[in-house]
């Protein structure tokens, strides 16, 4: 709770948190069907209509309401982003802790594999994974998780290595604390702050990668809506119906902006130096 | 003729320096060839005052808000440094006001040779070049009595010891012939024997060059050997200043009296405790900790490009007994293996030999570490910190444990509401009290205190020592007290073991060892301890090299013969 309060006191945190909350609200409404129209219902009469009182953001080539599709699309894109980052963060964190705790052989194996993964551009690696597993919502979750996992491993391993040699870990060893206790309470607890920041930033990248995959037809499959699918659909109609492109584009941009602002604010708030100043 | 005249100096920090003032109106004068000692505990404003003199404080976010700092310059003119422009100040720093810091290692660039770094001063300030720079640098090293200066010039900082590095720092500062030298705790990071030599060197150099010196220290025992005048500071004010003799012999302010009398000063075995087990004629109990032939060796691994170099013999056949209610002090200089001994006893370092401890608990030996800021996890509340040993021992954290936690918190004088607070909300002394309470949670019979009070201010140190003595009596604890500080060891230890290069060289009752040391190393160590009773003792500069503790694989130390020089007082026989 105090974290939320601190977020709303922070200037960019306030904007970031508001954007993310609005998106989450829209996504939730899209999920439970609280949309102005059915996002999948086609209407031959009302094709490519510009924004109006009836269709707030216009309609697409099949006469589907863009506003409704945008809401479900945000829901779909956020779901994939959150799930993939959750997987990436948990697997990456565990691998980072393993590398730091065992050092030597495991550190070498794990970190060199992560280096190889990091050498590929994100979207290329994600495409590779989808090419192997086949397109779809769940495979894009896995692909995006796989791509961003090495970053978490790196973010965790560095601090964990230095924390491991701190005196309080030595002290814990003299009490006979178990490895599990030391790793979770003494290492992980002290890495939560950089990890939280990394999660918000990764959410922004995951959103973008998901849009990219769907745009290329490798992620969410039509007729289901996602921000990338909507962009892809608008490709040939850019001049005739610019709202088809502008709406999802702005939605993607706004989402990334929101997560980035949130991440920056969290970095300020969770920094122990400024924490002391606040206390 | 006054070289420096500071009057009514006010220094503040932050956006509103007038409000957050830390130095409130300090005045002093310093003549050429004179030494002023600024004495105070951390937070007293002594460093801020000194850093204000050359206006380095501006770079630390501070500002001189009021007062004047008049410096007599080389050409005889006077300049008020408070109003001087930065360009003028940067010419004065180095050329006229030199400064040496506490940590010589972090003041030197690790990737440049010592010669290059000293040479830089000559290049910049004297416009020398080429071979002239090298010979000037060599002379500078000779001036600070560094043996074999030509070889030293080509070395990197990591190849030299702390004492040598501090000499290099002094040499490079003196390269510009400053009229005023500010020394900010220049010996705090060094061993006592090295400290004595740096002090002797500074005094000699001051007499040679006739420069004025401001010497900052927290240890009032140190100033006796060097200062002409003393200023005692507390909370940003000067509480007492005057000539050395007047301040030390006839202190006026209660705080000066406190510094002189209530904090531990080394008294050559006259201030030892005499409440050890068996002191009242009762039978000596069975030992709580028995250590036999403890040996720790670190193998220097063979790498692709380097053949095996052998073993570091960090601790070599250390044996001692420790009785319940008794304190064994382990003293020695850095690198002597005293901390490794502690870590080996706790199982933190691989060792051979026998360690047996008796006690009811699962883990009868507990440890308190040196740095109270590093030994507490900053993300855990005090309650979780105290619960950890209990949980680690496989017990439930139940009402009994909770009761013990409250009892211990009360015993170490921490407020009852501490449990929900985090380590950063406590001062250094309070944190060390938390560490002590944590070590006692499992009801141990032995507590290893590894430099446990070394990081604390002198008056806090005295209170924590008193607390340790009380706890020892109450719980019949056996303490293994590891310290480099003779004065502290004298206060708390019943017996003392002196370690040198991983081996015990002398062991016995504190009163005997400290008043009548038999081994040459113990003698040297004790002779170097700063002491207020000592005025202007001359130290011979010792330039001998410490022999290495790196031995080829398979090397075994020669047999040791022990001489019993008094009741329970053993000293190693020295090969002449």
mmCIF file of C-alpha atoms in Angstrom, chain B residues 39 50 73 79 84 87 114 143 157 159 166 177 190 194 199 220 229 243 255 282 297 353 508 522 527 541 543 548 554:
data_model
loop_
_atom_site.group_PDB
_atom_site.id
_atom_site.type_symbol
_atom_site.label_atom_id
_atom_site.label_comp_id
_atom_site.label_asym_id
_atom_site.label_seq_id
_atom_site.Cartn_x
_atom_site.Cartn_y
_atom_site.Cartn_z
ATOM 1 C CA UNK B 39 40.095 15.272 17.980
ATOM 2 C CA UNK B 50 39.443 20.397 7.888
ATOM 3 C CA UNK B 73 50.600 32.581 0.964
ATOM 4 C CA UNK B 79 44.053 35.443 1.265
ATOM 5 C CA UNK B 84 38.343 32.905 -3.206
ATOM 6 C CA UNK B 87 40.445 28.699 -10.115
ATOM 7 C CA UNK B 114 53.752 4.495 -8.236
ATOM 8 C CA UNK B 143 62.532 11.473 1.556
ATOM 9 C CA UNK B 157 49.821 0.080 -5.759
ATOM 10 C CA UNK B 159 52.163 -4.712 -4.921
ATOM 11 C CA UNK B 166 50.602 5.825 2.778
ATOM 12 C CA UNK B 177 56.321 21.606 -0.899
ATOM 13 C CA UNK B 190 46.947 0.803 9.299
ATOM 14 C CA UNK B 194 52.956 0.835 10.870
ATOM 15 C CA UNK B 199 53.476 9.206 12.860
ATOM 16 C CA UNK B 220 43.230 11.168 21.595
ATOM 17 C CA UNK B 229 48.022 22.136 20.045
ATOM 18 C CA UNK B 243 48.482 23.568 24.143
ATOM 19 C CA UNK B 255 33.863 15.783 27.341
ATOM 20 C CA UNK B 282 37.420 -22.054 43.291
ATOM 21 C CA UNK B 297 45.921 -23.584 4.421
ATOM 22 C CA UNK B 353 42.691 -29.998 13.622
ATOM 23 C CA UNK B 508 49.236 -16.100 29.011
ATOM 24 C CA UNK B 522 54.778 -8.932 21.274
ATOM 25 C CA UNK B 527 55.777 -0.564 22.042
ATOM 26 C CA UNK B 541 61.827 3.523 11.018
ATOM 27 C CA UNK B 543 62.066 -1.123 6.868
ATOM 28 C CA UNK B 548 55.903 -14.536 3.286
ATOM 29 C CA UNK B 554 54.561 -30.254 1.265
#
